[in-house]
Amino acid sequence: DTGVSQDPRHKITKRGQNVTFRCDPISEHNRLYWYRQTLGQGPEFLTYFQNEAQLEKSRLLSDRFSAERPKGSFSTLEIQRTEQGDSAMYLCASSFPHRGAQYFGPGTRLTVL
Amino acid sequence: GENVEQHPSTLSVQEGDSAVIKCTYSDSASNYFPWYKQELGKGPQLIIDIRSNVGEKKDQRIAVTLNKTAKHFSLHITETQPEDSAVYFCAASYQGSQGNLIFGKGTKLSVKP
């Protein structure tokens, strides 16, 4: 299967802990996106990369959130000092350059106790 | 910024009937409109998309129509099957398929055998 993969699929943590998620995009996709989805809502955009450059960040991405894509391949999303409000599904998507549609991974479900 | 409204929030049909889901958007600059299907515990799956230079697009039992003047677009599923049961999301972007997607809140479709 050559789709977008995310790891871990589930993460339970205590408030105040740091967590890191990984996304591996479809190979040759140069754009990589992070979205967050809470229960009963559609995904909300967080940030995206073109190759290793982070080109846009949403206002939803507080200072506690940081994303990287060091070699233009996989990406990590770190949340520091987690809060209960961070509980959500974190989705990654990737796309080909020029007119490519966005394809989503299975997501990482975060629960902050 | 862009706002996407989706109706209805829930839809129940008999197997074999048609289902229609409607979305409206606020930003007349939006030019790309994908539809995603999300099953429980999975990431959104792209099922069809349309660009603003096209009024209608069809793929087997699925079709999407776009009315730029009224700023609304619709998903039509014909001959529904139980496996069509899922949550469907519409989205819009003013930066084409490469841009940040603004999603509706979703429609839970139930197809009864």
mmCIF file with all atom_site columns, C-alpha atoms in Angstrom:
data_model
loop_
_atom_site.group_PDB
_atom_site.id
_atom_site.type_symbol
_atom_site.label_atom_id
_atom_site.label_alt_id
_atom_site.label_comp_id
_atom_site.label_asym_id
_atom_site.label_entity_id
_atom_site.label_seq_id
_atom_site.pdbx_PDB_ins_code
_atom_site.Cartn_x
_atom_site.Cartn_y
_atom_site.Cartn_z
_atom_site.occupancy
_atom_site.B_iso_or_equiv
_atom_site.pdbx_formal_charge
_atom_site.auth_seq_id
_atom_site.auth_comp_id
_atom_site.auth_asym_id
_atom_site.auth_atom_id
_atom_site.pdbx_PDB_model_num
ATOM 1   C CA . ASP A 1 1   ? 0.000   0.000  0.000   1.00 0.00 ? 1   ASP A CA 1
ATOM 2   C CA . THR A 1 2   ? 1.522   3.345  -0.994  1.00 0.00 ? 2   THR A CA 1
ATOM 3   C CA . GLY A 1 3   ? -0.954  5.662  0.693   1.00 0.00 ? 3   GLY A CA 1
ATOM 4   C CA . VAL A 1 4   ? -0.280  8.261  3.388   1.00 0.00 ? 4   VAL A CA 1
ATOM 5   C CA . SER A 1 5   ? 0.707   6.600  6.666   1.00 0.00 ? 5   SER A CA 1
ATOM 6   C CA . GLN A 1 6   ? 0.601   8.037  10.173  1.00 0.00 ? 6   GLN A CA 1
ATOM 7   C CA . ASP A 1 7   ? 2.083   6.829  13.421  1.00 0.00 ? 7   ASP A CA 1
ATOM 8   C CA . PRO A 1 8   ? 0.904   6.213  16.064  1.00 0.00 ? 8   PRO A CA 1
ATOM 9   C CA . ARG A 1 9   ? -2.751  5.597  15.289  1.00 0.00 ? 9   ARG A CA 1
ATOM 10  C CA . HIS A 1 10  ? -3.757  6.276  18.885  1.00 0.00 ? 10  HIS A CA 1
ATOM 11  C CA . LYS A 1 11  ? -2.071  8.199  21.675  1.00 0.00 ? 11  LYS A CA 1
ATOM 12  C CA . ILE A 1 12  ? -3.258  8.673  25.251  1.00 0.00 ? 12  ILE A CA 1
ATOM 13  C CA . THR A 1 13  ? -1.330  11.139 27.351  1.00 0.00 ? 13  THR A CA 1
ATOM 14  C CA . LYS A 1 14  ? -1.659  13.108 30.527  1.00 0.00 ? 14  LYS A CA 1
ATOM 15  C CA . ARG A 1 15  ? -2.140  16.847 30.532  1.00 0.00 ? 15  ARG A CA 1
ATOM 16  C CA . GLY A 1 16  ? 1.176   18.665 30.444  1.00 0.00 ? 16  GLY A CA 1
ATOM 17  C CA . GLN A 1 17  ? 3.074   15.957 28.578  1.00 0.00 ? 17  GLN A CA 1
ATOM 18  C CA . ASN A 1 18  ? 4.650   16.416 25.152  1.00 0.00 ? 18  ASN A CA 1
ATOM 19  C CA . VAL A 1 19  ? 3.598   14.247 22.205  1.00 0.00 ? 19  VAL A CA 1
ATOM 20  C CA . THR A 1 20  ? 4.964   13.802 18.689  1.00 0.00 ? 20  THR A CA 1
ATOM 21  C CA . PHE A 1 21  ? 3.213   12.362 15.650  1.00 0.00 ? 21  PHE A CA 1
ATOM 22  C CA . ARG A 1 22  ? 4.726   11.227 12.375  1.00 0.00 ? 22  ARG A CA 1
ATOM 23  C CA . CYS A 1 23  ? 3.358   11.371 8.838   1.00 0.00 ? 23  CYS A CA 1
ATOM 24  C CA . ASP A 1 24  ? 4.809   9.627  5.793   1.00 0.00 ? 24  ASP A CA 1
ATOM 25  C CA . PRO A 1 25  ? 3.301   11.051 2.601   1.00 0.00 ? 25  PRO A CA 1
ATOM 26  C CA . ILE A 1 26  ? 2.783   9.297  -0.706  1.00 0.00 ? 26  ILE A CA 1
ATOM 27  C CA . SER A 1 27  ? 6.190   9.153  -2.358  1.00 0.00 ? 27  SER A CA 1
ATOM 28  C CA . GLU A 1 28  ? 6.847   11.966 -4.848  1.00 0.00 ? 28  GLU A CA 1
ATOM 29  C CA . HIS A 1 29  ? 4.172   14.139 -3.257  1.00 0.00 ? 29  HIS A CA 1
ATOM 30  C CA . ASN A 1 30  ? 5.930   17.393 -2.494  1.00 0.00 ? 30  ASN A CA 1
ATOM 31  C CA . ARG A 1 31  ? 3.131   19.021 -0.506  1.00 0.00 ? 31  ARG A CA 1
ATOM 32  C CA . LEU A 1 32  ? 2.222   17.818 2.965   1.00 0.00 ? 32  LEU A CA 1
ATOM 33  C CA . TYR A 1 33  ? -0.640  19.140 5.090   1.00 0.00 ? 33  TYR A CA 1
ATOM 34  C CA . TRP A 1 34  ? -1.697  18.798 8.715   1.00 0.00 ? 34  TRP A CA 1
ATOM 35  C CA . TYR A 1 35  ? -5.342  19.092 9.756   1.00 0.00 ? 35  TYR A CA 1
ATOM 36  C CA . ARG A 1 36  ? -7.141  18.599 13.057  1.00 0.00 ? 36  ARG A CA 1
ATOM 37  C CA . GLN A 1 37  ? -10.613 17.068 13.371  1.00 0.00 ? 37  GLN A CA 1
ATOM 38  C CA . THR A 1 38  ? -12.765 17.112 16.490  1.00 0.00 ? 38  THR A CA 1
ATOM 39  C CA . LEU A 1 39  ? -15.834 14.965 16.992  1.00 0.00 ? 39  LEU A CA 1
ATOM 40  C CA . GLY A 1 40  ? -18.711 15.868 14.713  1.00 0.00 ? 40  GLY A CA 1
ATOM 41  C CA . GLN A 1 41  ? -16.717 18.464 12.771  1.00 0.00 ? 41  GLN A CA 1
ATOM 42  C CA . GLY A 1 42  ? -14.894 18.622 9.487   1.00 0.00 ? 42  GLY A CA 1
ATOM 43  C CA . PRO A 1 43  ? -11.095 18.763 9.400   1.00 0.00 ? 43  PRO A CA 1
ATOM 44  C CA . GLU A 1 44  ? -9.512  22.154 10.148  1.00 0.00 ? 44  GLU A CA 1
ATOM 45  C CA . PHE A 1 45  ? -6.289  23.233 8.464   1.00 0.00 ? 45  PHE A CA 1
ATOM 46  C CA . LEU A 1 46  ? -3.204  23.607 10.680  1.00 0.00 ? 46  LEU A CA 1
ATOM 47  C CA . THR A 1 47  ? -0.166  23.971 8.415   1.00 0.00 ? 47  THR A CA 1
ATOM 48  C CA . TYR A 1 48  ? 1.437   22.804 5.185   1.00 0.00 ? 48  TYR A CA 1
ATOM 49  C CA . PHE A 1 49  ? 4.841   22.196 3.667   1.00 0.00 ? 49  PHE A CA 1
ATOM 50  C CA . GLN A 1 50  ? 6.160   22.341 0.155   1.00 0.00 ? 50  GLN A CA 1
ATOM 51  C CA . ASN A 1 51  ? 9.197   20.099 0.246   1.00 0.00 ? 51  ASN A CA 1
ATOM 52  C CA . GLU A 1 52  ? 10.945  21.083 3.507   1.00 0.00 ? 52  GLU A CA 1
ATOM 53  C CA . ALA A 1 53  ? 9.610   24.642 3.632   1.00 0.00 ? 53  ALA A CA 1
ATOM 54  C CA . GLN A 1 54  ? 6.678   25.384 5.945   1.00 0.00 ? 54  GLN A CA 1
ATOM 55  C CA . LEU A 1 55  ? 4.646   27.825 3.865   1.00 0.00 ? 55  LEU A CA 1
ATOM 56  C CA . GLU A 1 56  ? 1.560   28.557 5.928   1.00 0.00 ? 56  GLU A CA 1
ATOM 57  C CA . LYS A 1 57  ? 0.338   28.179 9.483   1.00 0.00 ? 57  LYS A CA 1
ATOM 58  C CA . SER A 1 58  ? -3.206  28.563 10.753  1.00 0.00 ? 58  SER A CA 1
ATOM 59  C CA . ARG A 1 59  ? -4.109  30.713 13.736  1.00 0.00 ? 59  ARG A CA 1
ATOM 60  C CA . LEU A 1 60  ? -5.182  27.398 15.291  1.00 0.00 ? 60  LEU A CA 1
ATOM 61  C CA . LEU A 1 61  ? -1.512  26.443 15.542  1.00 0.00 ? 61  LEU A CA 1
ATOM 62  C CA . SER A 1 62  ? -0.567  27.878 18.930  1.00 0.00 ? 62  SER A CA 1
ATOM 63  C CA . ASP A 1 63  ? 2.999   28.290 20.160  1.00 0.00 ? 63  ASP A CA 1
ATOM 64  C CA . ARG A 1 64  ? 2.759   24.856 21.743  1.00 0.00 ? 64  ARG A CA 1
ATOM 65  C CA . PHE A 1 65  ? 2.521   23.251 18.303  1.00 0.00 ? 65  PHE A CA 1
ATOM 66  C CA . SER A 1 66  ? 5.487   22.797 16.002  1.00 0.00 ? 66  SER A CA 1
ATOM 67  C CA . ALA A 1 67  ? 5.791   20.917 12.734  1.00 0.00 ? 67  ALA A CA 1
ATOM 68  C CA . GLU A 1 68  ? 8.852   19.936 10.759  1.00 0.00 ? 68  GLU A CA 1
ATOM 69  C CA . ARG A 1 69  ? 9.664   18.244 7.492   1.00 0.00 ? 69  ARG A CA 1
ATOM 70  C CA . PRO A 1 70  ? 13.456  18.162 7.630   1.00 0.00 ? 70  PRO A CA 1
ATOM 71  C CA . LYS A 1 71  ? 14.290  16.385 4.386   1.00 0.00 ? 71  LYS A CA 1
ATOM 72  C CA . GLY A 1 72  ? 11.149  17.041 2.456   1.00 0.00 ? 72  GLY A CA 1
ATOM 73  C CA . SER A 1 73  ? 9.886   13.518 3.027   1.00 0.00 ? 73  SER A CA 1
ATOM 74  C CA . PHE A 1 74  ? 8.197   12.573 6.334   1.00 0.00 ? 74  PHE A CA 1
ATOM 75  C CA . SER A 1 75  ? 6.869   15.194 8.727   1.00 0.00 ? 75  SER A CA 1
ATOM 76  C CA . THR A 1 76  ? 6.457   15.393 12.492  1.00 0.00 ? 76  THR A CA 1
ATOM 77  C CA . LEU A 1 77  ? 3.923   17.364 14.517  1.00 0.00 ? 77  LEU A CA 1
ATOM 78  C CA . GLU A 1 78  ? 4.820   18.022 18.148  1.00 0.00 ? 78  GLU A CA 1
ATOM 79  C CA . ILE A 1 79  ? 2.481   19.332 20.808  1.00 0.00 ? 79  ILE A CA 1
ATOM 80  C CA . GLN A 1 80  ? 4.131   20.583 23.976  1.00 0.00 ? 80  GLN A CA 1
ATOM 81  C CA . ARG A 1 81  ? 2.415   20.827 27.370  1.00 0.00 ? 81  ARG A CA 1
ATOM 82  C CA . THR A 1 82  ? -0.730  19.136 26.099  1.00 0.00 ? 82  THR A CA 1
ATOM 83  C CA . GLU A 1 83  ? -4.133  20.384 27.246  1.00 0.00 ? 83  GLU A CA 1
ATOM 84  C CA . GLN A 1 84  ? -7.461  18.572 27.282  1.00 0.00 ? 84  GLN A CA 1
ATOM 85  C CA . GLY A 1 85  ? -8.613  20.793 24.429  1.00 0.00 ? 85  GLY A CA 1
ATOM 86  C CA . ASP A 1 86  ? -5.913  19.245 22.238  1.00 0.00 ? 86  ASP A CA 1
ATOM 87  C CA . SER A 1 87  ? -7.836  15.961 22.190  1.00 0.00 ? 87  SER A CA 1
ATOM 88  C CA . ALA A 1 88  ? -8.706  15.381 18.542  1.00 0.00 ? 88  ALA A CA 1
ATOM 89  C CA . MET A 1 89  ? -7.859  13.392 15.429  1.00 0.00 ? 89  MET A CA 1
ATOM 90  C CA . TYR A 1 90  ? -4.731  14.759 13.745  1.00 0.00 ? 90  TYR A CA 1
ATOM 91  C CA . LEU A 1 91  ? -4.802  14.132 10.011  1.00 0.00 ? 91  LEU A CA 1
ATOM 92  C CA . CYS A 1 92  ? -2.024  14.348 7.481   1.00 0.00 ? 92  CYS A CA 1
ATOM 93  C CA . ALA A 1 93  ? -2.547  14.727 3.735   1.00 0.00 ? 93  ALA A CA 1
ATOM 94  C CA . SER A 1 94  ? -0.233  14.970 0.750   1.00 0.00 ? 94  SER A CA 1
ATOM 95  C CA . SER A 1 95  ? -0.502  16.003 -2.870  1.00 0.00 ? 95  SER A CA 1
ATOM 96  C CA . PHE A 1 96  ? 1.423   16.059 -6.119  1.00 0.00 ? 96  PHE A CA 1
ATOM 97  C CA . PRO A 1 97  ? 2.712   19.396 -7.327  1.00 0.00 ? 97  PRO A CA 1
ATOM 98  C CA . HIS A 1 98  ? 0.472   21.349 -9.678  1.00 0.00 ? 98  HIS A CA 1
ATOM 99  C CA . ARG A 1 99  ? -3.248  20.582 -9.520  1.00 0.00 ? 99  ARG A CA 1
ATOM 100 C CA . GLY A 1 100 ? -2.898  17.433 -7.417  1.00 0.00 ? 100 GLY A CA 1
ATOM 101 C CA . ALA A 1 101 ? -5.725  16.527 -5.050  1.00 0.00 ? 101 ALA A CA 1
ATOM 102 C CA . GLN A 1 102 ? -5.062  16.008 -1.344  1.00 0.00 ? 102 GLN A CA 1
ATOM 103 C CA . TYR A 1 103 ? -5.009  12.433 -0.084  1.00 0.00 ? 103 TYR A CA 1
ATOM 104 C CA . PHE A 1 104 ? -5.418  11.826 3.625   1.00 0.00 ? 104 PHE A CA 1
ATOM 105 C CA . GLY A 1 105 ? -3.848  9.336  5.978   1.00 0.00 ? 105 GLY A CA 1
ATOM 106 C CA . PRO A 1 106 ? -5.758  7.361  8.642   1.00 0.00 ? 106 PRO A CA 1
ATOM 107 C CA . GLY A 1 107 ? -5.039  9.945  11.343  1.00 0.00 ? 107 GLY A CA 1
ATOM 108 C CA . THR A 1 108 ? -3.658  9.872  14.872  1.00 0.00 ? 108 THR A CA 1
ATOM 109 C CA . ARG A 1 109 ? -6.299  10.038 17.583  1.00 0.00 ? 109 ARG A CA 1
ATOM 110 C CA . LEU A 1 110 ? -4.991  11.956 20.604  1.00 0.00 ? 110 LEU A CA 1
ATOM 111 C CA . THR A 1 111 ? -6.672  11.739 23.999  1.00 0.00 ? 111 THR A CA 1
ATOM 112 C CA . VAL A 1 112 ? -5.413  14.058 26.727  1.00 0.00 ? 112 VAL A CA 1
ATOM 113 C CA . LEU A 1 113 ? -6.474  13.014 30.216  1.00 0.00 ? 113 LEU A CA 1
ATOM 114 C CA . GLY B 2 1   ? -12.331 34.098 5.259   1.00 0.00 ? 1   GLY B CA 1
ATOM 115 C CA . GLU B 2 2   ? -14.092 31.260 3.517   1.00 0.00 ? 2   GLU B CA 1
ATOM 116 C CA . ASN B 2 3   ? -17.034 29.568 5.209   1.00 0.00 ? 3   ASN B CA 1
ATOM 117 C CA . VAL B 2 4   ? -18.634 26.354 3.981   1.00 0.00 ? 4   VAL B CA 1
ATOM 118 C CA . GLU B 2 5   ? -22.103 25.285 5.078   1.00 0.00 ? 5   GLU B CA 1
ATOM 119 C CA . GLN B 2 6   ? -23.345 21.757 4.473   1.00 0.00 ? 6   GLN B CA 1
ATOM 120 C CA . HIS B 2 7   ? -26.858 20.310 4.577   1.00 0.00 ? 7   HIS B CA 1
ATOM 121 C CA . PRO B 2 8   ? -28.400 18.091 5.749   1.00 0.00 ? 8   PRO B CA 1
ATOM 122 C CA . SER B 2 9   ? -26.407 16.961 8.770   1.00 0.00 ? 9   SER B CA 1
ATOM 123 C CA . THR B 2 10  ? -28.013 13.511 8.603   1.00 0.00 ? 10  THR B CA 1
ATOM 124 C CA . LEU B 2 11  ? -29.646 11.704 5.686   1.00 0.00 ? 11  LEU B CA 1
ATOM 125 C CA . SER B 2 12  ? -31.331 8.315  5.673   1.00 0.00 ? 12  SER B CA 1
ATOM 126 C CA . VAL B 2 13  ? -32.330 6.619  2.407   1.00 0.00 ? 13  VAL B CA 1
ATOM 127 C CA . GLN B 2 14  ? -33.459 3.218  1.266   1.00 0.00 ? 14  GLN B CA 1
ATOM 128 C CA . GLU B 2 15  ? -31.048 1.100  -0.727  1.00 0.00 ? 15  GLU B CA 1
ATOM 129 C CA . GLY B 2 16  ? -31.398 1.930  -4.413  1.00 0.00 ? 16  GLY B CA 1
ATOM 130 C CA . ASP B 2 17  ? -32.660 5.482  -3.812  1.00 0.00 ? 17  ASP B CA 1
ATOM 131 C CA . SER B 2 18  ? -30.672 8.610  -4.630  1.00 0.00 ? 18  SER B CA 1
ATOM 132 C CA . ALA B 2 19  ? -28.993 10.858 -2.075  1.00 0.00 ? 19  ALA B CA 1
ATOM 133 C CA . VAL B 2 20  ? -28.215 14.556 -2.472  1.00 0.00 ? 20  VAL B CA 1
ATOM 134 C CA . ILE B 2 21  ? -25.974 16.625 -0.196  1.00 0.00 ? 21  ILE B CA 1
ATOM 135 C CA . LYS B 2 22  ? -25.680 20.374 -0.647  1.00 0.00 ? 22  LYS B CA 1
ATOM 136 C CA . CYS B 2 23  ? -22.982 22.873 0.265   1.00 0.00 ? 23  CYS B CA 1
ATOM 137 C CA . THR B 2 24  ? -22.715 26.634 0.008   1.00 0.00 ? 24  THR B CA 1
ATOM 138 C CA . TYR B 2 25  ? -19.547 28.707 0.194   1.00 0.00 ? 25  TYR B CA 1
ATOM 139 C CA . SER B 2 26  ? -18.979 32.358 0.944   1.00 0.00 ? 26  SER B CA 1
ATOM 140 C CA . ASP B 2 27  ? -15.786 33.314 -0.919  1.00 0.00 ? 27  ASP B CA 1
ATOM 141 C CA . SER B 2 28  ? -16.431 33.897 -4.620  1.00 0.00 ? 28  SER B CA 1
ATOM 142 C CA . ALA B 2 29  ? -12.683 33.406 -5.226  1.00 0.00 ? 29  ALA B CA 1
ATOM 143 C CA . SER B 2 30  ? -12.944 29.714 -4.290  1.00 0.00 ? 30  SER B CA 1
ATOM 144 C CA . ASN B 2 31  ? -12.101 27.609 -7.319  1.00 0.00 ? 31  ASN B CA 1
ATOM 145 C CA . TYR B 2 32  ? -11.742 23.999 -6.171  1.00 0.00 ? 32  TYR B CA 1
ATOM 146 C CA . PHE B 2 33  ? -14.384 21.816 -4.513  1.00 0.00 ? 33  PHE B CA 1
ATOM 147 C CA . PRO B 2 34  ? -13.606 18.243 -3.413  1.00 0.00 ? 34  PRO B CA 1
ATOM 148 C CA . TRP B 2 35  ? -15.874 15.746 -1.680  1.00 0.00 ? 35  TRP B CA 1
ATOM 149 C CA . TYR B 2 36  ? -14.595 13.252 0.865   1.00 0.00 ? 36  TYR B CA 1
ATOM 150 C CA . LYS B 2 37  ? -16.109 10.118 2.378   1.00 0.00 ? 37  LYS B CA 1
ATOM 151 C CA . GLN B 2 38  ? -15.074 9.214  5.915   1.00 0.00 ? 38  GLN B CA 1
ATOM 152 C CA . GLU B 2 39  ? -15.814 5.873  7.523   1.00 0.00 ? 39  GLU B CA 1
ATOM 153 C CA . LEU B 2 40  ? -15.583 5.324  11.253  1.00 0.00 ? 40  LEU B CA 1
ATOM 154 C CA . GLY B 2 41  ? -11.982 5.326  12.485  1.00 0.00 ? 41  GLY B CA 1
ATOM 155 C CA . LYS B 2 42  ? -10.544 6.194  9.072   1.00 0.00 ? 42  LYS B CA 1
ATOM 156 C CA . GLY B 2 43  ? -9.210  9.274  7.356   1.00 0.00 ? 43  GLY B CA 1
ATOM 157 C CA . PRO B 2 44  ? -11.240 11.136 4.708   1.00 0.00 ? 44  PRO B CA 1
ATOM 158 C CA . GLN B 2 45  ? -11.205 9.476  1.280   1.00 0.00 ? 45  GLN B CA 1
ATOM 159 C CA . LEU B 2 46  ? -11.438 11.660 -1.826  1.00 0.00 ? 46  LEU B CA 1
ATOM 160 C CA . ILE B 2 47  ? -14.387 10.514 -3.941  1.00 0.00 ? 47  ILE B CA 1
ATOM 161 C CA . ILE B 2 48  ? -14.775 13.288 -6.505  1.00 0.00 ? 48  ILE B CA 1
ATOM 162 C CA . ASP B 2 49  ? -13.703 16.883 -7.061  1.00 0.00 ? 49  ASP B CA 1
ATOM 163 C CA . ILE B 2 50  ? -14.631 19.737 -9.373  1.00 0.00 ? 50  ILE B CA 1
ATOM 164 C CA . ARG B 2 51  ? -12.927 22.930 -10.447 1.00 0.00 ? 51  ARG B CA 1
ATOM 165 C CA . SER B 2 52  ? -14.641 26.241 -11.004 1.00 0.00 ? 52  SER B CA 1
ATOM 166 C CA . ASN B 2 53  ? -14.320 26.092 -14.784 1.00 0.00 ? 53  ASN B CA 1
ATOM 167 C CA . VAL B 2 54  ? -16.598 23.032 -14.890 1.00 0.00 ? 54  VAL B CA 1
ATOM 168 C CA . GLY B 2 55  ? -20.314 22.894 -14.079 1.00 0.00 ? 55  GLY B CA 1
ATOM 169 C CA . GLU B 2 56  ? -20.743 19.169 -13.602 1.00 0.00 ? 56  GLU B CA 1
ATOM 170 C CA . LYS B 2 57  ? -18.625 16.052 -13.214 1.00 0.00 ? 57  LYS B CA 1
ATOM 171 C CA . LYS B 2 58  ? -19.685 12.423 -13.054 1.00 0.00 ? 58  LYS B CA 1
ATOM 172 C CA . ASP B 2 59  ? -17.950 9.233  -11.977 1.00 0.00 ? 59  ASP B CA 1
ATOM 173 C CA . GLN B 2 60  ? -20.149 6.124  -12.164 1.00 0.00 ? 60  GLN B CA 1
ATOM 174 C CA . ARG B 2 61  ? -22.848 6.529  -9.444  1.00 0.00 ? 61  ARG B CA 1
ATOM 175 C CA . ILE B 2 62  ? -21.429 9.793  -8.123  1.00 0.00 ? 62  ILE B CA 1
ATOM 176 C CA . ALA B 2 63  ? -21.859 13.256 -9.619  1.00 0.00 ? 63  ALA B CA 1
ATOM 177 C CA . VAL B 2 64  ? -21.080 16.780 -8.460  1.00 0.00 ? 64  VAL B CA 1
ATOM 178 C CA . THR B 2 65  ? -22.674 19.980 -9.743  1.00 0.00 ? 65  THR B CA 1
ATOM 179 C CA . LEU B 2 66  ? -21.407 23.510 -9.229  1.00 0.00 ? 66  LEU B CA 1
ATOM 180 C CA . ASN B 2 67  ? -23.341 26.770 -9.481  1.00 0.00 ? 67  ASN B CA 1
ATOM 181 C CA . LYS B 2 68  ? -20.794 29.579 -9.242  1.00 0.00 ? 68  LYS B CA 1
ATOM 182 C CA . THR B 2 69  ? -23.390 32.325 -9.399  1.00 0.00 ? 69  THR B CA 1
ATOM 183 C CA . ALA B 2 70  ? -25.270 30.978 -6.402  1.00 0.00 ? 70  ALA B CA 1
ATOM 184 C CA . LYS B 2 71  ? -22.038 29.756 -4.748  1.00 0.00 ? 71  LYS B CA 1
ATOM 185 C CA . HIS B 2 72  ? -23.289 26.287 -4.093  1.00 0.00 ? 72  HIS B CA 1
ATOM 186 C CA . PHE B 2 73  ? -22.310 22.773 -5.096  1.00 0.00 ? 73  PHE B CA 1
ATOM 187 C CA . SER B 2 74  ? -23.966 19.413 -4.582  1.00 0.00 ? 74  SER B CA 1
ATOM 188 C CA . LEU B 2 75  ? -23.077 15.723 -4.395  1.00 0.00 ? 75  LEU B CA 1
ATOM 189 C CA . HIS B 2 76  ? -25.450 13.261 -6.010  1.00 0.00 ? 76  HIS B CA 1
ATOM 190 C CA . ILE B 2 77  ? -25.236 9.525  -5.316  1.00 0.00 ? 77  ILE B CA 1
ATOM 191 C CA . THR B 2 78  ? -27.516 7.300  -7.360  1.00 0.00 ? 78  THR B CA 1
ATOM 192 C CA . GLU B 2 79  ? -28.517 3.673  -6.719  1.00 0.00 ? 79  GLU B CA 1
ATOM 193 C CA . THR B 2 80  ? -27.260 3.874  -3.149  1.00 0.00 ? 80  THR B CA 1
ATOM 194 C CA . GLN B 2 81  ? -25.846 0.774  -1.494  1.00 0.00 ? 81  GLN B CA 1
ATOM 195 C CA . PRO B 2 82  ? -25.325 -0.031 2.215   1.00 0.00 ? 82  PRO B CA 1
ATOM 196 C CA . GLU B 2 83  ? -21.573 0.428  1.743   1.00 0.00 ? 83  GLU B CA 1
ATOM 197 C CA . ASP B 2 84  ? -22.238 4.079  0.845   1.00 0.00 ? 84  ASP B CA 1
ATOM 198 C CA . SER B 2 85  ? -23.116 4.636  4.514   1.00 0.00 ? 85  SER B CA 1
ATOM 199 C CA . ALA B 2 86  ? -20.516 7.042  5.935   1.00 0.00 ? 86  ALA B CA 1
ATOM 200 C CA . VAL B 2 87  ? -19.962 10.721 6.742   1.00 0.00 ? 87  VAL B CA 1
ATOM 201 C CA . TYR B 2 88  ? -19.502 12.882 3.669   1.00 0.00 ? 88  TYR B CA 1
ATOM 202 C CA . PHE B 2 89  ? -17.644 16.205 3.740   1.00 0.00 ? 89  PHE B CA 1
ATOM 203 C CA . CYS B 2 90  ? -17.573 18.960 1.173   1.00 0.00 ? 90  CYS B CA 1
ATOM 204 C CA . ALA B 2 91  ? -14.690 21.406 1.046   1.00 0.00 ? 91  ALA B CA 1
ATOM 205 C CA . ALA B 2 92  ? -13.595 24.530 -0.812  1.00 0.00 ? 92  ALA B CA 1
ATOM 206 C CA . SER B 2 93  ? -10.303 26.204 -1.587  1.00 0.00 ? 93  SER B CA 1
ATOM 207 C CA . TYR B 2 94  ? -9.441  29.498 -3.299  1.00 0.00 ? 94  TYR B CA 1
ATOM 208 C CA . GLN B 2 95  ? -5.935  28.291 -4.059  1.00 0.00 ? 95  GLN B CA 1
ATOM 209 C CA . GLY B 2 96  ? -6.911  25.340 -6.217  1.00 0.00 ? 96  GLY B CA 1
ATOM 210 C CA . SER B 2 97  ? -6.262  21.780 -5.096  1.00 0.00 ? 97  SER B CA 1
ATOM 211 C CA . GLN B 2 98  ? -2.955  22.845 -3.553  1.00 0.00 ? 98  GLN B CA 1
ATOM 212 C CA . GLY B 2 99  ? -4.549  25.224 -1.109  1.00 0.00 ? 99  GLY B CA 1
ATOM 213 C CA . ASN B 2 100 ? -5.898  24.830 2.374   1.00 0.00 ? 100 ASN B CA 1
ATOM 214 C CA . LEU B 2 101 ? -9.247  23.125 2.320   1.00 0.00 ? 101 LEU B CA 1
ATOM 215 C CA . ILE B 2 102 ? -12.142 24.624 4.269   1.00 0.00 ? 102 ILE B CA 1
ATOM 216 C CA . PHE B 2 103 ? -14.522 21.822 5.179   1.00 0.00 ? 103 PHE B CA 1
ATOM 217 C CA . GLY B 2 104 ? -18.230 21.683 5.904   1.00 0.00 ? 104 GLY B CA 1
ATOM 218 C CA . LYS B 2 105 ? -19.431 19.990 9.068   1.00 0.00 ? 105 LYS B CA 1
ATOM 219 C CA . GLY B 2 106 ? -20.344 16.753 7.347   1.00 0.00 ? 106 GLY B CA 1
ATOM 220 C CA . THR B 2 107 ? -23.426 14.724 6.455   1.00 0.00 ? 107 THR B CA 1
ATOM 221 C CA . LYS B 2 108 ? -23.989 11.320 7.998   1.00 0.00 ? 108 LYS B CA 1
ATOM 222 C CA . LEU B 2 109 ? -25.543 9.162  5.289   1.00 0.00 ? 109 LEU B CA 1
ATOM 223 C CA . SER B 2 110 ? -27.309 5.943  6.278   1.00 0.00 ? 110 SER B CA 1
ATOM 224 C CA . VAL B 2 111 ? -28.425 3.562  3.531   1.00 0.00 ? 111 VAL B CA 1
ATOM 225 C CA . LYS B 2 112 ? -30.949 1.041  4.796   1.00 0.00 ? 112 LYS B CA 1
ATOM 226 C CA . PRO B 2 113 ? -31.080 -2.351 3.067   1.00 0.00 ? 113 PRO B CA 1
#
